[in-house]
Coordinates of C-alpha atoms in Angstrom, one line a residue:
Chain A
M1 CA -48.1 37.5 -53.6
S2 CA -50.7 35.0 -52.7
E3 CA -50.8 31.4 -51.1
S4 CA -53.5 28.7 -51.7
F5 CA -56.0 28.0 -49.0
S6 CA -58.9 25.7 -48.6
T7 CA -62.5 26.4 -48.0
R8 CA -62.2 25.5 -43.9
E9 CA -59.3 27.8 -44.1
I10 CA -61.2 30.9 -45.3
M11 CA -64.1 30.2 -43.6
I12 CA -61.9 30.4 -40.3
A13 CA -60.6 33.5 -41.7
A14 CA -63.7 35.1 -41.8
A15 CA -64.9 33.9 -38.3
A16 CA -61.9 35.2 -37.1
R17 CA -62.6 38.8 -38.6
E18 CA -65.8 39.0 -36.6
I19 CA -63.9 39.1 -33.4
C20 CA -63.3 42.4 -32.1
D21 CA -60.5 43.0 -29.9
G22 CA -61.6 43.6 -26.0
E23 CA -64.7 41.4 -26.3
V24 CA -66.0 38.3 -24.4
V25 CA -66.7 35.3 -26.8
F26 CA -68.3 32.5 -26.1
V27 CA -66.0 30.0 -28.3
G28 CA -67.1 26.6 -28.7
M29 CA -65.1 23.7 -30.3
R30 CA -63.4 23.0 -33.8
L31 CA -63.5 25.8 -36.4
P32 CA -64.5 28.5 -33.6
L33 CA -61.9 27.4 -31.5
V34 CA -59.3 28.3 -34.1
A35 CA -60.7 31.5 -35.4
F36 CA -60.5 33.0 -31.8
A37 CA -56.7 31.7 -31.7
V38 CA -56.1 33.5 -34.8
A39 CA -58.1 36.4 -33.8
K40 CA -56.2 36.6 -30.3
A41 CA -52.9 36.5 -32.7
L42 CA -53.7 39.4 -34.7
H43 CA -56.1 41.9 -34.3
A44 CA -58.0 41.1 -30.8
P45 CA -55.3 40.3 -28.4
T46 CA -57.3 41.2 -25.3
A47 CA -60.8 39.2 -26.4
I48 CA -61.7 36.9 -23.5
G49 CA -63.0 33.3 -24.2
V50 CA -65.6 31.5 -22.5
F51 CA -66.4 28.1 -22.7
E52 CA -69.4 26.1 -21.6
N53 CA -67.8 24.0 -18.7
G54 CA -67.0 27.7 -17.1
V55 CA -63.6 27.8 -18.2
L56 CA -62.7 31.7 -19.1
R57 CA -59.3 32.4 -20.8
D58 CA -57.4 35.1 -22.4
R59 CA -54.7 33.0 -24.0
S60 CA -54.9 30.4 -26.5
A61 CA -54.7 27.1 -25.3
T62 CA -50.9 25.9 -26.3
Q63 CA -51.8 22.2 -27.2
P64 CA -54.9 20.6 -29.6
I65 CA -58.0 20.1 -27.5
V66 CA -60.6 17.4 -28.4
T67 CA -63.1 18.5 -25.5
M68 CA -63.5 22.0 -23.7
S69 CA -62.4 20.2 -20.5
D70 CA -59.1 18.7 -21.7
P71 CA -56.0 20.0 -19.8
P72 CA -54.6 22.2 -22.4
N73 CA -57.7 24.2 -22.1
L74 CA -57.6 24.7 -18.3
D75 CA -54.0 25.2 -18.3
G76 CA -53.4 28.7 -18.1
A77 CA -57.2 29.9 -18.2
L78 CA -58.3 32.9 -16.1
A79 CA -60.7 31.0 -14.2
C80 CA -62.3 27.4 -14.2
T81 CA -65.8 28.5 -13.2
G82 CA -69.0 26.3 -13.8
L83 CA -71.8 26.0 -16.2
L84 CA -73.9 28.3 -13.8
E85 CA -71.2 31.4 -13.9
V86 CA -71.4 31.2 -17.8
M87 CA -75.2 30.8 -18.3
S88 CA -75.7 34.0 -16.1
L89 CA -73.0 36.1 -17.8
L90 CA -75.2 35.2 -21.1
Q91 CA -78.3 36.1 -19.5
R92 CA -77.0 39.7 -18.0
G93 CA -76.1 40.2 -21.6
R94 CA -72.2 40.0 -20.8
I95 CA -71.6 37.9 -23.7
D96 CA -70.7 39.9 -26.7
L97 CA -70.4 37.1 -29.3
G98 CA -71.2 33.7 -29.4
F99 CA -70.7 31.3 -32.1
I100 CA -73.1 28.6 -33.2
G101 CA -73.5 26.1 -35.9
G102 CA -76.4 23.8 -37.1
A103 CA -77.4 21.7 -39.3
E104 CA -80.3 23.5 -41.0
I105 CA -81.2 27.1 -40.9
D106 CA -83.8 29.4 -42.8
R107 CA -83.8 32.7 -44.0
F108 CA -84.5 34.5 -40.7
G109 CA -81.6 32.7 -39.4
N110 CA -83.3 30.2 -36.9
L111 CA -81.3 27.0 -36.8
N112 CA -82.2 23.5 -36.8
T113 CA -79.8 20.8 -34.7
T114 CA -82.7 18.8 -33.4
L115 CA -84.3 16.9 -36.0
T116 CA -84.8 16.7 -39.7
Q117 CA -87.0 14.3 -41.8
G118 CA -86.7 11.1 -39.8
V119 CA -83.2 12.2 -39.0
R120 CA -82.3 12.3 -35.7
L121 CA -79.3 15.2 -34.8
P122 CA -77.4 15.6 -31.2
G123 CA -80.2 18.4 -30.2
S124 CA -79.4 22.0 -28.2
G125 CA -76.4 21.6 -26.3
G126 CA -76.2 25.6 -25.0
A127 CA -76.8 26.9 -28.5
A128 CA -80.4 27.7 -27.6
D129 CA -79.3 29.8 -25.0
I130 CA -76.3 31.4 -26.6
A131 CA -78.8 32.2 -29.2
S132 CA -81.3 33.8 -27.3
F133 CA -78.9 36.0 -25.1
A134 CA -75.7 36.7 -26.8
C135 CA -75.4 40.2 -27.5
R136 CA -74.5 38.9 -31.0
T137 CA -74.0 35.3 -32.9
V138 CA -72.2 34.5 -35.8
I139 CA -73.0 31.0 -37.4
I140 CA -70.5 29.0 -39.3
M141 CA -72.1 26.3 -41.5
M142 CA -71.5 24.5 -45.1
H143 CA -73.6 25.9 -47.5
E144 CA -75.8 22.9 -49.1
Q145 CA -79.3 23.2 -50.2
R146 CA -80.7 20.9 -47.6
R147 CA -79.2 22.9 -44.8
F148 CA -80.6 26.2 -46.4
Q149 CA -84.2 25.8 -46.2
E150 CA -86.9 28.6 -46.3
Q151 CA -88.3 27.1 -43.0
V152 CA -86.5 25.1 -40.6
S153 CA -88.7 22.4 -39.6
Y154 CA -87.9 22.2 -36.2
R155 CA -86.3 25.4 -34.3
T156 CA -83.8 24.7 -31.9
S157 CA -81.9 27.9 -31.9
P158 CA -83.8 31.0 -32.6
G159 CA -82.7 33.7 -34.5
Y160 CA -85.1 36.2 -36.2
G161 CA -88.0 33.9 -35.9
N162 CA -90.4 35.2 -38.8
G163 CA -88.7 38.3 -38.9
A164 CA -88.9 42.1 -38.3
D165 CA -89.3 42.7 -34.6
W166 CA -90.2 39.0 -33.7
R167 CA -87.3 39.0 -31.1
T168 CA -88.5 42.2 -29.1
R169 CA -92.4 40.8 -29.1
I170 CA -91.2 37.5 -27.5
G171 CA -88.9 38.6 -25.1
L172 CA -85.6 37.5 -26.4
P173 CA -82.8 40.0 -24.9
G174 CA -80.0 38.8 -27.3
G175 CA -79.3 40.6 -30.7
G176 CA -79.5 37.8 -32.6
P177 CA -77.4 36.5 -35.7
S178 CA -75.1 39.3 -37.1
K179 CA -73.3 37.2 -39.9
V180 CA -73.7 33.5 -41.4
V181 CA -70.1 32.2 -42.3
T182 CA -70.6 29.4 -45.1
S183 CA -68.3 27.5 -47.3
L184 CA -69.5 30.0 -50.2
G185 CA -69.6 33.4 -48.8
V186 CA -70.2 35.8 -46.2
F187 CA -73.9 36.8 -45.0
G188 CA -75.6 39.5 -42.7
F189 CA -79.1 40.4 -41.9
T190 CA -81.5 43.2 -43.0
A191 CA -83.2 45.3 -40.3
E192 CA -86.2 43.2 -41.2
G193 CA -84.1 40.2 -40.1
E194 CA -83.6 38.5 -43.1
M195 CA -80.2 36.9 -44.4
Q196 CA -78.4 38.6 -47.1
L197 CA -75.5 38.1 -49.4
E198 CA -72.6 40.3 -48.4
S199 CA -69.5 38.5 -50.0
L200 CA -68.8 35.7 -52.0
H201 CA -65.8 33.5 -51.4
P202 CA -63.0 33.6 -54.1
G203 CA -64.1 31.1 -56.4
S204 CA -67.7 30.8 -55.7
S205 CA -70.4 32.6 -57.6
L206 CA -73.9 33.7 -57.1
D207 CA -75.1 30.9 -59.0
D208 CA -73.4 28.7 -56.8
V209 CA -75.1 30.3 -53.7
R210 CA -78.5 30.7 -55.4
A211 CA -78.5 26.6 -56.5
N212 CA -77.5 25.9 -53.0
T213 CA -80.1 28.1 -51.1
G214 CA -83.8 27.2 -50.9
W215 CA -85.6 30.6 -51.0
P216 CA -85.1 33.9 -53.3
L217 CA -81.9 35.1 -51.5
L218 CA -81.5 38.9 -50.9
I219 CA -78.2 39.9 -52.5
S220 CA -76.7 43.2 -50.9
A221 CA -76.1 46.2 -53.4
D222 CA -72.5 46.3 -52.6
V223 CA -71.5 42.4 -52.6
G224 CA -68.2 41.8 -52.9
E225 CA -65.9 39.0 -52.9
T226 CA -64.5 37.9 -49.5
R227 CA -60.8 39.0 -48.6
A228 CA -58.9 35.9 -49.3
P229 CA -56.8 35.0 -45.8
S230 CA -53.6 36.6 -45.7
I231 CA -50.2 34.3 -45.6
E232 CA -50.1 35.6 -42.0
E233 CA -53.6 34.3 -41.2
I234 CA -53.1 31.1 -43.3
Q235 CA -49.9 30.6 -41.3
L236 CA -51.8 31.0 -37.9
I237 CA -54.7 28.9 -39.2
R238 CA -52.6 25.8 -39.8
R239 CA -50.8 26.5 -36.6
F240 CA -53.8 26.3 -34.4
D241 CA -55.9 23.8 -36.7
T242 CA -53.9 20.9 -35.7
L243 CA -57.0 18.8 -35.4
G244 CA -58.0 19.4 -38.8
Chain B
M1 CA -69.9 10.9 20.5
P2 CA -71.9 8.6 18.3
E3 CA -69.7 6.8 16.0
R4 CA -69.7 8.0 12.2
H5 CA -70.7 5.3 9.6
E6 CA -68.5 4.3 7.0
R7 CA -69.9 4.7 3.3
I8 CA -67.6 2.8 1.4
L9 CA -69.0 0.3 -0.9
D10 CA -67.3 -2.7 -3.2
E11 CA -68.2 -2.0 -7.1
T12 CA -70.8 -5.1 -7.0
E13 CA -72.6 -3.8 -4.1
A14 CA -72.5 0.0 -5.2
A15 CA -73.6 -1.4 -8.8
S16 CA -76.9 -3.2 -7.2
W17 CA -78.1 0.2 -6.0
V18 CA -79.2 0.4 -9.7
H19 CA -82.5 -1.4 -10.6
D20 CA -84.6 -2.0 -14.0
G21 CA -87.1 1.1 -14.2
M22 CA -84.7 3.9 -12.4
T23 CA -83.9 7.3 -13.2
I24 CA -80.1 7.8 -13.3
A25 CA -78.2 10.9 -13.8
V26 CA -74.4 10.3 -15.0
G27 CA -71.6 13.0 -14.1
S28 CA -68.9 14.1 -16.3
P29 CA -66.1 12.2 -16.6
A30 CA -68.6 9.3 -16.4
P31 CA -68.3 7.1 -13.7
M32 CA -67.7 4.1 -16.5
M33 CA -66.6 1.4 -13.7
L34 CA -70.5 1.8 -12.5
L35 CA -71.8 1.7 -16.3
R36 CA -70.2 -1.2 -17.3
H37 CA -71.4 -3.0 -14.2
I38 CA -75.0 -1.4 -15.1
I39 CA -74.0 -3.4 -18.6
R40 CA -72.9 -6.8 -17.4
R41 CA -75.8 -6.7 -14.7
G42 CA -78.1 -6.4 -18.0
V43 CA -80.4 -3.6 -16.1
K44 CA -83.2 -2.5 -18.0
N45 CA -85.8 0.5 -18.7
L46 CA -83.6 3.0 -17.4
T47 CA -84.2 6.8 -17.7
V48 CA -80.9 8.5 -18.3
V49 CA -80.0 12.1 -17.6
D50 CA -76.7 12.2 -19.7
S51 CA -74.9 13.3 -23.0
G52 CA -72.4 11.9 -25.3
L53 CA -70.7 8.6 -25.6
S54 CA -71.5 7.1 -22.0
L55 CA -74.8 7.4 -22.9
D56 CA -74.5 5.9 -26.1
L57 CA -72.9 3.0 -24.7
L58 CA -75.5 2.4 -22.2
I59 CA -77.9 2.6 -25.1
A60 CA -76.1 0.3 -27.3
A61 CA -76.1 -2.2 -24.5
G62 CA -79.8 -2.3 -24.2
C63 CA -80.3 -0.5 -20.8
V64 CA -82.1 2.4 -21.8
R65 CA -85.7 3.1 -22.4
K66 CA -86.1 6.8 -22.1
V67 CA -83.3 9.9 -22.4
V68 CA -83.6 13.2 -20.7
S69 CA -81.6 14.8 -23.5
Y70 CA -80.1 18.1 -24.1
Y71 CA -77.1 17.2 -26.1
A72 CA -76.3 14.0 -27.8
G73 CA -73.1 14.7 -29.8
G74 CA -70.9 11.9 -31.3
G75 CA -67.2 13.1 -31.6
F76 CA -64.7 11.5 -33.7
G77 CA -66.2 12.6 -37.1
V78 CA -69.6 11.3 -36.1
P79 CA -71.9 14.4 -35.4
V80 CA -74.5 12.4 -33.4
A81 CA -74.0 9.6 -31.2
P82 CA -74.6 6.7 -33.1
S83 CA -76.5 4.3 -30.9
F84 CA -78.7 6.9 -29.5
R85 CA -79.5 8.3 -33.1
R86 CA -80.3 4.9 -34.1
A87 CA -82.4 4.2 -31.4
V88 CA -84.4 7.5 -31.8
E89 CA -84.9 7.2 -35.4
R90 CA -86.4 3.4 -35.2
G91 CA -88.6 4.5 -32.0
E92 CA -86.9 2.1 -29.3
I93 CA -86.3 4.9 -26.9
E94 CA -88.3 8.0 -25.9
V95 CA -86.6 11.2 -25.9
W96 CA -87.7 13.9 -23.3
E97 CA -86.0 16.7 -25.2
C98 CA -84.8 19.9 -23.4
E99 CA -81.6 22.0 -23.7
E100 CA -78.5 23.2 -21.4
G101 CA -80.1 25.7 -19.6
I102 CA -83.4 23.7 -19.3
L103 CA -81.9 21.0 -18.0
T104 CA -80.0 23.1 -14.8
T105 CA -83.4 24.8 -14.3
G106 CA -85.1 21.4 -13.9
L107 CA -82.5 19.6 -12.0
Q108 CA -82.5 23.3 -10.0
A109 CA -86.3 23.0 -9.1
A110 CA -85.9 19.2 -7.8
A111 CA -83.1 20.4 -5.6
Q112 CA -85.1 23.1 -4.1
A113 CA -88.4 20.8 -3.9
L114 CA -90.1 23.4 -6.4
P115 CA -92.8 22.4 -8.7
F116 CA -91.2 24.4 -11.3
L117 CA -88.5 27.0 -12.1
P118 CA -88.9 29.7 -15.1
W119 CA -86.5 29.7 -17.7
R120 CA -86.2 32.2 -20.8
G121 CA -83.7 30.0 -23.0
G122 CA -86.3 27.8 -25.4
V123 CA -89.0 30.7 -25.9
G124 CA -89.3 31.4 -29.8
T125 CA -87.9 27.4 -30.4
S126 CA -89.9 24.2 -31.0
L127 CA -89.1 22.9 -27.6
P128 CA -92.3 23.3 -26.0
E129 CA -94.2 21.9 -28.9
I130 CA -92.3 18.5 -28.9
N131 CA -92.0 18.5 -25.3
P132 CA -95.5 19.1 -23.5
D133 CA -93.9 19.0 -19.9
L134 CA -92.5 22.6 -20.6
K135 CA -94.9 25.0 -20.5
L136 CA -94.7 28.6 -22.1
M137 CA -95.9 30.9 -19.1
Q138 CA -96.3 34.3 -18.3
D139 CA -94.6 35.4 -15.4
P140 CA -96.6 37.3 -12.7
I141 CA -94.3 39.9 -11.8
R142 CA -93.5 41.3 -15.2
G143 CA -95.9 39.5 -17.4
E144 CA -92.8 38.5 -19.6
T145 CA -93.1 34.9 -21.3
L146 CA -91.0 32.2 -19.8
I147 CA -90.5 28.7 -19.9
A148 CA -92.0 26.3 -16.5
V149 CA -89.3 23.8 -15.9
P150 CA -91.0 21.0 -14.0
P151 CA -88.5 18.9 -11.6
I152 CA -86.0 16.7 -13.3
K153 CA -85.3 14.4 -10.3
P154 CA -83.0 11.2 -10.5
D155 CA -83.2 8.6 -8.2
L156 CA -79.5 8.3 -8.1
A157 CA -76.7 10.5 -9.3
L158 CA -73.3 8.3 -10.3
L159 CA -70.7 10.4 -10.3
H160 CA -66.7 9.9 -10.9
A161 CA -64.0 12.5 -8.9
A162 CA -60.7 11.9 -7.8
T163 CA -61.0 11.6 -4.2
A164 CA -63.3 11.2 -1.2
D165 CA -62.9 10.0 2.7
A166 CA -64.8 7.1 4.1
Y167 CA -67.6 9.3 5.2
G168 CA -68.7 10.6 1.7
N169 CA -67.0 13.5 1.6
V170 CA -65.7 14.2 -2.2
Q171 CA -62.8 16.4 -3.4
H172 CA -63.2 16.8 -7.1
C173 CA -59.6 17.8 -8.5
G174 CA -59.5 21.0 -10.6
G175 CA -63.2 21.7 -9.3
P176 CA -66.5 19.5 -10.2
G177 CA -67.3 21.6 -13.7
W178 CA -70.4 20.6 -15.7
L179 CA -73.2 19.1 -14.3
D180 CA -72.2 17.4 -11.2
L181 CA -73.3 19.3 -8.3
F182 CA -76.3 20.0 -10.1
L183 CA -77.1 16.2 -10.7
H184 CA -75.9 15.9 -6.6
R185 CA -78.2 18.2 -5.2
A186 CA -81.4 17.2 -7.7
A187 CA -81.0 13.0 -7.0
D188 CA -82.3 11.3 -4.0
R189 CA -79.1 9.4 -3.3
T190 CA -75.4 10.1 -4.8
L191 CA -73.1 7.6 -5.3
V192 CA -69.4 8.6 -6.2
Q193 CA -66.7 6.2 -7.9
V194 CA -63.0 7.8 -6.7
E195 CA -59.8 7.5 -8.0
R196 CA -58.7 7.1 -4.3
I197 CA -59.8 7.0 -0.6
I198 CA -58.1 9.5 1.4
P199 CA -58.1 10.2 5.1
N200 CA -60.8 12.3 6.8
E201 CA -58.0 14.6 8.5
E202 CA -56.9 15.2 4.5
V203 CA -60.6 16.4 3.8
R204 CA -60.2 18.8 7.2
A205 CA -57.1 20.2 6.0
N206 CA -58.7 22.1 2.8
P207 CA -62.2 22.0 3.7
W208 CA -62.9 24.2 0.8
A209 CA -62.0 21.9 -1.8
T210 CA -64.7 19.5 -0.9
T211 CA -67.2 19.8 -3.2
I212 CA -69.9 17.1 -1.8
A213 CA -70.4 16.7 1.6
G214 CA -71.7 12.9 2.8
A215 CA -72.4 11.3 -0.8
D216 CA -74.7 8.6 0.1
A217 CA -72.1 5.7 -0.9
I218 CA -68.0 6.0 -2.2
V219 CA -66.4 3.3 -4.4
R220 CA -62.9 2.8 -5.0
A221 CA -62.0 3.4 -8.8
P222 CA -58.4 3.9 -9.9
Y223 CA -58.9 4.5 -13.9
G224 CA -62.5 4.0 -13.6
A225 CA -63.5 6.8 -16.0
H226 CA -61.4 5.1 -18.6
P227 CA -61.9 5.6 -22.0
F228 CA -62.5 9.2 -20.2
Y229 CA -60.4 11.8 -18.3
S230 CA -60.2 11.8 -14.8
R231 CA -58.6 15.5 -13.9
G232 CA -55.4 15.2 -11.6
C233 CA -54.7 11.5 -12.9
Y234 CA -55.0 10.6 -16.7
V235 CA -56.6 12.2 -19.9
Q236 CA -59.1 11.0 -22.4
D237 CA -58.2 8.1 -24.4
N238 CA -59.3 9.3 -28.0
A239 CA -58.2 6.1 -29.6
F240 CA -60.1 3.8 -27.4
L241 CA -63.1 5.8 -27.8
R242 CA -62.8 6.2 -31.8
T243 CA -62.8 2.4 -31.6
Y244 CA -66.2 2.6 -29.8
V245 CA -67.7 5.2 -32.3
E246 CA -66.3 3.2 -35.4
A247 CA -68.2 0.1 -33.7
A248 CA -71.2 2.0 -32.9
T249 CA -71.4 3.6 -36.3
A250 CA -71.0 0.1 -38.1
A251 CA -73.9 -1.4 -36.1
Q252 CA -75.8 1.7 -37.2
T253 CA -75.1 0.3 -41.1
G254 CA -76.3 -3.2 -40.3
K255 CA -72.7 -4.3 -39.2
P256 CA -73.3 -5.2 -35.9
E257 CA -70.5 -7.5 -35.1
S258 CA -67.7 -5.2 -33.9
L259 CA -70.1 -2.8 -31.6
H260 CA -71.2 -6.8 -29.8
Q261 CA -67.6 -7.5 -29.8
Y262 CA -66.8 -4.8 -27.7
L263 CA -69.8 -4.8 -25.5
T264 CA -68.8 -8.8 -24.9
Y265 CA -64.9 -8.1 -24.5
Y266 CA -65.0 -5.0 -22.3
C267 CA -68.3 -4.5 -20.4
R268 CA -70.2 -8.3 -19.9
E269 CA -66.9 -10.3 -19.8
P270 CA -64.7 -8.9 -17.1
A271 CA -66.1 -9.6 -13.9
T272 CA -64.7 -6.9 -11.7
H273 CA -63.2 -3.4 -12.6
G274 CA -59.7 -5.4 -12.4
D275 CA -60.4 -7.5 -15.0
Y276 CA -61.9 -4.7 -17.6
L277 CA -58.4 -2.7 -16.4
E278 CA -56.4 -6.0 -17.7
R279 CA -58.0 -6.3 -20.8
V280 CA -57.0 -2.4 -21.6
G281 CA -53.8 -3.4 -20.8
I282 CA -51.4 -1.4 -18.0
K283 CA -49.0 0.0 -20.6
H284 CA -51.8 1.3 -22.4
L285 CA -53.2 2.8 -19.2
L286 CA -50.0 4.5 -18.1
G287 CA -49.4 5.9 -21.2
L288 CA -52.9 8.6 -20.7
Y289 CA -50.5 10.7 -18.2
E290 CA -51.8 14.3 -18.2
Y291 CA -48.2 16.0 -18.3

């Protein structure tokens, strides 16, 4: 018995599966927010969500939120601290997982959210800090060729730099990106810090992925299919993803 | 005992603190009543420490020369603040690029009157290449590579809070959150608009709730953060913000009429905050309850 699902829904399901029980997660808005709620309801009931504005919560908000300071994100929180508090958690290595996104990504998982060929983007916000300090990050992106560049033209949030032991050499304490969840599949990173395809979403092909990736992509030896969202996952996603 | 001086200004006096060419820092929620006065008065060449749609509105109105920018997101289906984007792409405004940790570090350096403070986030990024004020340094203790962040020192911090007494003792409802206290500590002067002025004894009844002791001036501003939220009072007016974002986005693609209309009708024509609220409408405002 299976239910049809959208690309957005499988991305949320895949992101939710990256959250382990008991972890402290730097959440963010939109898609990761839904993934966090789904993970809490299913396999990570004791995970704690941290927001840039200082909110720490171990229950999902019961109403849709547009900004992280909306009342439903404050109600029932464990604590409403401040930016300094959550930045300190990050720098002390107490954030297990941070979600980030970007306009462009490269083969070593570096992200650009600042500027591309003449186009001005929003800038870092806190993403550079999350990418530098979180024990690991999960990147969520639409998979399009213009977004998957061999090398980003501007590095907003560091991944594995130019590979190998780059992070250690320049003194970045966080672990770097562990997964990239895209509209076509799920990717991991080799020991050399290079992105590698791990699974294809149902309906997308290796050719799709190659055509939309701007460098010769590494493919894992045991590449499989991303597990389709279960009925339970789909129901939860639809319950929490009210803002579309 | 010497008499204490009340620090309450009316909205016009308060707005006259902002001059052409100043560096202003805008809190969160943005003190929109004061920002609309800045637009009405046609203040120019401001350097602005702000993010998001309040920044965007100041840019759309032509008040801004330079932005200390860590994030200029749009929301409502637009990833980038539309007027910010257009002005930067056309080279009309200068950007002092940073990110969140670097912003707070620069503000803290100003608060402590230090020539710089170090921050690690930004090492390994392109930031030091496009912002030459951010210097990569070797720390003298352990020899690690860090970024030396110079002070970010606003002339004036403009904030919105729930309550204050007449002497400038401010109590944010539900905590100051975000950057407000960083901005206050860094700035030469702090001007706070509040939903309500409360008796001094009410402040003394709960001094733990005082977030800013002795702001330089206080202005009455019921519904003064509209279309943003004010904790304890009202929620963000998303429909109203969406109207702005759509108008500003259309202006980016050569259709500036609705943005001009918005600026004229809501920012330039109303002489007072009361006139603005009348245009928004009492029924509409009363619909923005929190619970």
